[in-house]
PDB file of C-alpha atoms in Angstrom:
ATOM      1  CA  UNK A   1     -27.976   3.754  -2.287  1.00  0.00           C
ATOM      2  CA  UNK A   2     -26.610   4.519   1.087  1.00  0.00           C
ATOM      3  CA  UNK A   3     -26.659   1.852   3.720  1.00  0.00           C
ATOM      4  CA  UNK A   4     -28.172   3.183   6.433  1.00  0.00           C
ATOM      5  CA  UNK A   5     -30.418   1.213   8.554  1.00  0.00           C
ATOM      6  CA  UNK A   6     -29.701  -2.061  10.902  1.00  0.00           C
ATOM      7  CA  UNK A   7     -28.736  -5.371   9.286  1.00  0.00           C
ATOM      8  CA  UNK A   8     -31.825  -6.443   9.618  1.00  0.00           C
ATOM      9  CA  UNK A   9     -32.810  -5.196   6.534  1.00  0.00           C
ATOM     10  CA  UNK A  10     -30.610  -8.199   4.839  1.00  0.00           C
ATOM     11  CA  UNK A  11     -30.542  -9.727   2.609  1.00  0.00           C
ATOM     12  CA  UNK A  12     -31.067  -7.242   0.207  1.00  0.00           C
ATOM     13  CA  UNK A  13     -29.308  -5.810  -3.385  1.00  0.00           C
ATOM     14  CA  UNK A  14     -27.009  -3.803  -3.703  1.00  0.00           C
ATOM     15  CA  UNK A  15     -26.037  -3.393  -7.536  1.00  0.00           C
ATOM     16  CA  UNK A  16     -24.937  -6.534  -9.373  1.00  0.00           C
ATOM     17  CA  UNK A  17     -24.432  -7.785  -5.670  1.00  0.00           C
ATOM     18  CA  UNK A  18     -26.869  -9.153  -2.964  1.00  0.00           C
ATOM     19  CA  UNK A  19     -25.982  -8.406   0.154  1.00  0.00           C
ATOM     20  CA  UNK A  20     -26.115 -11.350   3.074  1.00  0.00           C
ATOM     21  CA  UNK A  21     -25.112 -10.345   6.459  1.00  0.00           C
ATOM     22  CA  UNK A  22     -22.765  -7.071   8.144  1.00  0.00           C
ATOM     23  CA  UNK A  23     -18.995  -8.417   9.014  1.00  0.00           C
ATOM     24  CA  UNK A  24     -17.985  -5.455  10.615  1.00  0.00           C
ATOM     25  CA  UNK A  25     -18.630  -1.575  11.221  1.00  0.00           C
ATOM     26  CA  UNK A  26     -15.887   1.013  11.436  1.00  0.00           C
ATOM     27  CA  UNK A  27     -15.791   4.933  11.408  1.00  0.00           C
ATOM     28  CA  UNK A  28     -14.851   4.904   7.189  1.00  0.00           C
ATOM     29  CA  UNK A  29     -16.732   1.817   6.037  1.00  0.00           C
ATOM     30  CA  UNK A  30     -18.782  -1.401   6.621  1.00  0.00           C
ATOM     31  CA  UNK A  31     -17.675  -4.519   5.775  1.00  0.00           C
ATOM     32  CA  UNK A  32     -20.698  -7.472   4.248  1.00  0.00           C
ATOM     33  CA  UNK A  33     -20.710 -10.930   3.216  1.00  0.00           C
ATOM     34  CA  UNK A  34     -22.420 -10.885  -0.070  1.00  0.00           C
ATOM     35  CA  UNK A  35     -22.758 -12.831  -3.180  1.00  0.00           C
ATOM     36  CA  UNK A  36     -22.716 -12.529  -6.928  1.00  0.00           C
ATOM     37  CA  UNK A  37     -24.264 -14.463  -9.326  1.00  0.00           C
ATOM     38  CA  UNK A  38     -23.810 -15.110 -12.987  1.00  0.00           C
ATOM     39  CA  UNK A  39     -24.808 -17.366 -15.968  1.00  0.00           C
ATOM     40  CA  UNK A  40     -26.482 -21.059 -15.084  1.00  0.00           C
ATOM     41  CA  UNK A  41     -26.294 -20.364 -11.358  1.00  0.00           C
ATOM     42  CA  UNK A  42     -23.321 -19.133 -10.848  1.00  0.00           C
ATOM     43  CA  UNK A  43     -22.821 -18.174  -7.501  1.00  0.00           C
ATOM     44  CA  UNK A  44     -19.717 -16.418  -5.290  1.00  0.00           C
ATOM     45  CA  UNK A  45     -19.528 -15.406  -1.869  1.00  0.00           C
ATOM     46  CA  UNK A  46     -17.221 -11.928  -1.733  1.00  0.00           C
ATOM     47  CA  UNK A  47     -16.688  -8.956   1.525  1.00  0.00           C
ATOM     48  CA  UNK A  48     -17.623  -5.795  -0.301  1.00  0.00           C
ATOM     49  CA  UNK A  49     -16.084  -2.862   1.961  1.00  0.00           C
ATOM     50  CA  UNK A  50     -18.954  -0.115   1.700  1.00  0.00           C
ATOM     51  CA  UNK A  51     -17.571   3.259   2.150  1.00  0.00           C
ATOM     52  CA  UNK A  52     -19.751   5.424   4.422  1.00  0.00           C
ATOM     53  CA  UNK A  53     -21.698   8.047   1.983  1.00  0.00           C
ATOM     54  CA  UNK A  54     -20.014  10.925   3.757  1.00  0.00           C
ATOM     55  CA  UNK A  55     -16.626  10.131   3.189  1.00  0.00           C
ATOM     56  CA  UNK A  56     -18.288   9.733  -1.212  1.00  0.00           C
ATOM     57  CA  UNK A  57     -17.580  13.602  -1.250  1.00  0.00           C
ATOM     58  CA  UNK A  58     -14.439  13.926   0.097  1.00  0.00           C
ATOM     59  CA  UNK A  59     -12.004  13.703  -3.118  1.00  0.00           C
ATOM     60  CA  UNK A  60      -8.843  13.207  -0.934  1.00  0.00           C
ATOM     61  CA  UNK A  61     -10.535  10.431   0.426  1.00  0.00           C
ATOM     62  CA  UNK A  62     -12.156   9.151  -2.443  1.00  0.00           C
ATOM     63  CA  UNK A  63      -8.200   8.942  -4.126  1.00  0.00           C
ATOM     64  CA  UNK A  64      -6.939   7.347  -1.361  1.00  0.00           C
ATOM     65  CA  UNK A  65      -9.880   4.155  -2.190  1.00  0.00           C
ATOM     66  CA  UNK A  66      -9.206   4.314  -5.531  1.00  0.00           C
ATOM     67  CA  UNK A  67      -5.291   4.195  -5.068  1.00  0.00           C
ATOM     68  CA  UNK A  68      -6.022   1.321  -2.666  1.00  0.00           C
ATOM     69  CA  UNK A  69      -8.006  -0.606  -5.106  1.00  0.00           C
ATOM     70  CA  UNK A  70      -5.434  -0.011  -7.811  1.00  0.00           C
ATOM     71  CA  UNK A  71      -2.394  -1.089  -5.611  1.00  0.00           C
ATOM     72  CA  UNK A  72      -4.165  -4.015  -3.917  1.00  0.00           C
ATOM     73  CA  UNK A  73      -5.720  -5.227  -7.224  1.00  0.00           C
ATOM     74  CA  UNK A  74      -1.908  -5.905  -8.625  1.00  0.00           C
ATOM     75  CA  UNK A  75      -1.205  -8.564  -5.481  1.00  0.00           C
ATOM     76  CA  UNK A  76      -2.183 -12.295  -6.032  1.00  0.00           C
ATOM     77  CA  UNK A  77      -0.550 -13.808  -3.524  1.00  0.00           C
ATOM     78  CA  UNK A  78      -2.278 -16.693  -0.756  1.00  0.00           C
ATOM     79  CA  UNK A  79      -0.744 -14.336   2.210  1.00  0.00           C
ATOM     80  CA  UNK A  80      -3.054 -10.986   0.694  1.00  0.00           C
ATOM     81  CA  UNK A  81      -6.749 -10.459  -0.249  1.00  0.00           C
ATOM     82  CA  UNK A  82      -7.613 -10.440  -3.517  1.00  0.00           C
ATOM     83  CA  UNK A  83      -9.079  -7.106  -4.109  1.00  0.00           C
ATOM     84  CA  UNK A  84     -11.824  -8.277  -7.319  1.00  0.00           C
ATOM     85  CA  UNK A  85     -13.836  -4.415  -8.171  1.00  0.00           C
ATOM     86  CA  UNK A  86     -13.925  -1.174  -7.494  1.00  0.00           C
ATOM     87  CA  UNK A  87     -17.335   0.647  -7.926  1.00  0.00           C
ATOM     88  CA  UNK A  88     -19.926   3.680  -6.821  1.00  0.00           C
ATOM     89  CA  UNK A  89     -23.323   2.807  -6.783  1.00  0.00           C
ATOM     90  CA  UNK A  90     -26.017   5.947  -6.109  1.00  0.00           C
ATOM     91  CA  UNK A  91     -22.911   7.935  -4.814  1.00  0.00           C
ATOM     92  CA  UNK A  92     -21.445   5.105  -2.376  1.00  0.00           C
ATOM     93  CA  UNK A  93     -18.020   3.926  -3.176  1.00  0.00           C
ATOM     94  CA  UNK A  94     -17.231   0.550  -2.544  1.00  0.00           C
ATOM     95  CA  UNK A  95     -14.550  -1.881  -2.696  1.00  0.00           C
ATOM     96  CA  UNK A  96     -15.084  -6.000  -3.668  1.00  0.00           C
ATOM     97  CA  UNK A  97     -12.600  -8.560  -1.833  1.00  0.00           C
ATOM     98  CA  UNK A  98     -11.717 -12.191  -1.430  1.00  0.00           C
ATOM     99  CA  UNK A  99     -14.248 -13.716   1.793  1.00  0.00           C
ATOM    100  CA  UNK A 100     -11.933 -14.776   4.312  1.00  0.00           C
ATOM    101  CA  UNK A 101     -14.063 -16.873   6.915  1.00  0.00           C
ATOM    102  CA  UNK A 102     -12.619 -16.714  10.132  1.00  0.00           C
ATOM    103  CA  UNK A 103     -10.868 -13.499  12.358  1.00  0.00           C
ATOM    104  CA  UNK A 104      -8.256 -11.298  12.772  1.00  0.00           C
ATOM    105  CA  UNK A 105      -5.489 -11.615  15.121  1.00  0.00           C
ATOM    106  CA  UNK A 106      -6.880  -8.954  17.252  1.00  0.00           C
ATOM    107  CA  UNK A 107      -9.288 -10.479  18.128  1.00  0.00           C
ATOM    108  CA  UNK A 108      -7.876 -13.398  18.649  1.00  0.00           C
ATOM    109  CA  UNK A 109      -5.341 -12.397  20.774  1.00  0.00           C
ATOM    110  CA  UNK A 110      -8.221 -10.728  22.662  1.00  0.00           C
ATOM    111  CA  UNK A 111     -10.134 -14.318  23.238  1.00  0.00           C
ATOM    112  CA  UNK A 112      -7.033 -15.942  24.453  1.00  0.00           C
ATOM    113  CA  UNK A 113      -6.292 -13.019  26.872  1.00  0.00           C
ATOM    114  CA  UNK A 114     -10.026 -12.926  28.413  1.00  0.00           C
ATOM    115  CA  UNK A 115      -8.972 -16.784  29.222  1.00  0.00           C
ATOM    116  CA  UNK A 116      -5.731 -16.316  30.243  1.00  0.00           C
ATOM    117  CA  UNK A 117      -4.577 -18.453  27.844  1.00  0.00           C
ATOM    118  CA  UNK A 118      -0.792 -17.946  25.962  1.00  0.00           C
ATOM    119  CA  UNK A 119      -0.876 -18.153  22.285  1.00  0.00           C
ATOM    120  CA  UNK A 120       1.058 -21.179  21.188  1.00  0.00           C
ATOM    121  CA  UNK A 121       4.609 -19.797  20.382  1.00  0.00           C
ATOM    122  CA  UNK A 122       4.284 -21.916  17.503  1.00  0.00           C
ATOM    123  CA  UNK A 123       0.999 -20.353  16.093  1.00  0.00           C
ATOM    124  CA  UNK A 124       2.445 -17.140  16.648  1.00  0.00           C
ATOM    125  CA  UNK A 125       5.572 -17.747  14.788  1.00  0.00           C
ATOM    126  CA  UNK A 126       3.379 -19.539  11.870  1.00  0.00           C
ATOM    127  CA  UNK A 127       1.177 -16.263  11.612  1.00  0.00           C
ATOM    128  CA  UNK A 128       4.021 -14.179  11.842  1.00  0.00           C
ATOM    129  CA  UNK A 129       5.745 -16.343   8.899  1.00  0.00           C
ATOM    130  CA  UNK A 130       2.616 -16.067   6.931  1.00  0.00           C
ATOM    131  CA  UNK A 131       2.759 -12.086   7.077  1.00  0.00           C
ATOM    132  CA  UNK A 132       6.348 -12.152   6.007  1.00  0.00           C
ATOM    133  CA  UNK A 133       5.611 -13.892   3.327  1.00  0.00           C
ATOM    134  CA  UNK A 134       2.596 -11.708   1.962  1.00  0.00           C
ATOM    135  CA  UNK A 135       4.644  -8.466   2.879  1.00  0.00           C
ATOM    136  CA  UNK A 136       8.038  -9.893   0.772  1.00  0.00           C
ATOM    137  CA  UNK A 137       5.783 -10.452  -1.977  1.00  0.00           C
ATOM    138  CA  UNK A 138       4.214  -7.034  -1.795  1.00  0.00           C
ATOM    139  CA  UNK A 139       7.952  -5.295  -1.464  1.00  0.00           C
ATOM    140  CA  UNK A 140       9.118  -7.472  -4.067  1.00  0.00           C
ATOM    141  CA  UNK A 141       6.041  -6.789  -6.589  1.00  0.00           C
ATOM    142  CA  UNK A 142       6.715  -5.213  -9.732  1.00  0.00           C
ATOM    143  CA  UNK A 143       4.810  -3.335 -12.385  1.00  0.00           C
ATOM    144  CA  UNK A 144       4.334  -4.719 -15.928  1.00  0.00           C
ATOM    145  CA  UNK A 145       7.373  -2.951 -17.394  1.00  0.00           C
ATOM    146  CA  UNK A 146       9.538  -5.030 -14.758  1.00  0.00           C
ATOM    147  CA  UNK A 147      10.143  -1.990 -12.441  1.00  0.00           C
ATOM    148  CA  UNK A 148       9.783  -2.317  -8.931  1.00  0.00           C
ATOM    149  CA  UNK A 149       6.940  -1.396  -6.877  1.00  0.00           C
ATOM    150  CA  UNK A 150       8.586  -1.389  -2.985  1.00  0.00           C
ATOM    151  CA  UNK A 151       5.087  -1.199  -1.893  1.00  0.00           C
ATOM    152  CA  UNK A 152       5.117  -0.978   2.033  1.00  0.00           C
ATOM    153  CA  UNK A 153       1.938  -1.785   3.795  1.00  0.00           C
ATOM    154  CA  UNK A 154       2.345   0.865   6.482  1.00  0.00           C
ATOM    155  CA  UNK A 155      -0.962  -0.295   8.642  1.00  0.00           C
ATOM    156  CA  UNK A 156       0.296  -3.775   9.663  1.00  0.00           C
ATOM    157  CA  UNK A 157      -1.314  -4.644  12.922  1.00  0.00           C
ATOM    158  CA  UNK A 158      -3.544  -7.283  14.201  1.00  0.00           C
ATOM    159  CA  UNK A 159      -6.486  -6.096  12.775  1.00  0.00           C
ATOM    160  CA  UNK A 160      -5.446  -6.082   9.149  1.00  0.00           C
ATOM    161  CA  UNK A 161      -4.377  -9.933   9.310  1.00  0.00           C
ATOM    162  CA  UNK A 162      -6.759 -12.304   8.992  1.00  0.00           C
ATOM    163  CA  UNK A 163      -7.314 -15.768  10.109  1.00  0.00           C
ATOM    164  CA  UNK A 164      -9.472 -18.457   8.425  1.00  0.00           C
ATOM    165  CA  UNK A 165     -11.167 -20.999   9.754  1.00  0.00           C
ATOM    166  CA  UNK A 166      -8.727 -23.323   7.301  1.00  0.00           C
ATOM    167  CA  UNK A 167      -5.640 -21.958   8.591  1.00  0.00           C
ATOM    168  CA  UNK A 168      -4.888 -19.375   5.828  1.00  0.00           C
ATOM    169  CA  UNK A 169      -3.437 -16.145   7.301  1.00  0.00           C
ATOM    170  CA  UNK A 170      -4.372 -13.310   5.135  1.00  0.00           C
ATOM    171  CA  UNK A 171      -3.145  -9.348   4.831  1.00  0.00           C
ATOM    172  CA  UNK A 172      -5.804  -7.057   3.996  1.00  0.00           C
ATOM    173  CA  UNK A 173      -6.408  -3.103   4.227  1.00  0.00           C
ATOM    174  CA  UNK A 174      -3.276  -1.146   2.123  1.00  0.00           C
ATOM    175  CA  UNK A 175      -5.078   2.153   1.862  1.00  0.00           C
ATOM    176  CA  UNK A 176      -2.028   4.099   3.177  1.00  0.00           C
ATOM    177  CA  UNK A 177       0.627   1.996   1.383  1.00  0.00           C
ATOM    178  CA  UNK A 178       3.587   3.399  -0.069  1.00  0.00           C
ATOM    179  CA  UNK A 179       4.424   2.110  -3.386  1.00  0.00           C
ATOM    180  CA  UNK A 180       6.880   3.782  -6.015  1.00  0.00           C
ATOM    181  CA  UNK A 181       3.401   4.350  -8.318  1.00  0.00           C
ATOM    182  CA  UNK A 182       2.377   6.712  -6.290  1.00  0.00           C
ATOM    183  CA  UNK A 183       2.520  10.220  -6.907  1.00  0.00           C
ATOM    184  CA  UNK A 184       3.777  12.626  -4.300  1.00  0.00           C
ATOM    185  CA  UNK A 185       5.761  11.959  -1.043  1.00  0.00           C
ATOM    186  CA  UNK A 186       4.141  11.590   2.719  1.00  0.00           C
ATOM    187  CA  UNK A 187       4.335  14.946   4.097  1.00  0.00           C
ATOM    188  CA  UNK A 188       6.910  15.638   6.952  1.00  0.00           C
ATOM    189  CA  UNK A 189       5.701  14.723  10.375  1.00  0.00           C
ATOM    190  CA  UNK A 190       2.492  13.174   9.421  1.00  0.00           C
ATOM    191  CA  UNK A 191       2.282   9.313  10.632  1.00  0.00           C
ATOM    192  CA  UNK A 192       0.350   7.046   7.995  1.00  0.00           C
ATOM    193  CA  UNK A 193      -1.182   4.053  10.107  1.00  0.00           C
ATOM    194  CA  UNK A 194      -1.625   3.070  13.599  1.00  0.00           C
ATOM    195  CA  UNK A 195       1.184   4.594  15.808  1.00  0.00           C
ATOM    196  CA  UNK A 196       1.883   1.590  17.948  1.00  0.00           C
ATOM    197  CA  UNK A 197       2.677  -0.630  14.852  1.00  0.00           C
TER     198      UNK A 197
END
């Protein structure tokens, strides 16, 4: 069931899912708003992260999501997105998250520099509080046999911190993590992540 079209074609379902408007669109995956229902009327709004169908047959890449899911799934902490499924429907991988209403700090910092406006030292510090915390807790983590995971993010940068409209400040994206779980080693002289950060 790839997702090709415009999001004008929403609402519409996508497996157990229904999807409700497009978030976002990047070069791996797009990012919806989309809700679940269950028994009585049960209802849920979720982001599902819908993995462009190309990248479905690359298996390196296709590891990579599922090692994502698997590390990100093990964090419950108010500072990360809860990561809730993992699942391929008609050959297009796709990853269920906690809906976090708001922005990231990219583009937040962007609004307040097309206004020339300085973000409040003491929003900045409260944000950058809020990441230490969800990072500590990631480092910190450890498996169900009491070992430690030292999971590293890698990828922190404004756009994988989110903002919400209630004031929550929220980690997402640890794709290229490094956690002791994981097999293998980065190879020498590749960068994981976004260079500047």
């Amino acid at each position: 069931m790839p997702l090709r079209g415009d999001a004008m074609d929403l609402p519409r379902p996508f497996g157990p899912y229904t999807l409700l408007r497009r978030l976002a669109v990047g070069g791996m995956a797009e990012v919806y708003v989309a809700k679940t229902r269950g028994l009585g009327g049960f209802e849920k709004l979720v982001g599902i992260k819908v993995i462009h169908p190309r990248y479905s047959e690359d298996e390196h890449f296709v590891q990579m999501l599922v090692e994502e899911a698997k590390l990100s799934v093990l964090l419950t902490h108010v500072n990360i997105a809860q990561t809730f499924d993992l699942g391929c429907i008609d050959d297009t991988y796709f990853i269920v998250m906690e809906l976090v209403e708001g922005a990231d700090a990219y583009k937040l910092l962007q609004r307040a520099h097309e206004h020339r406006t300085p973000m409040p030292i003491d929003v900045c510090t409260y944000v950058a509080a809020e990441m230490c915390n969800g990072l500590d807790y990631a480092h910190r983590k450890k498996d169900v046999s009491g070992q430690p995971l030292h999971i590293v993010h890698r990828d922190i940068s404004p756009q994988n911190v989110l903002l919400s409209f209630a004031g929550e400040v929220k980690i997402v994206d640890f794709g290229i993590a490094k956690a002791a779980m994981r097999s293998g080693q980065t190879e020498v002289g590749v960068i994981k992540g976004k260079y500047y950060y």
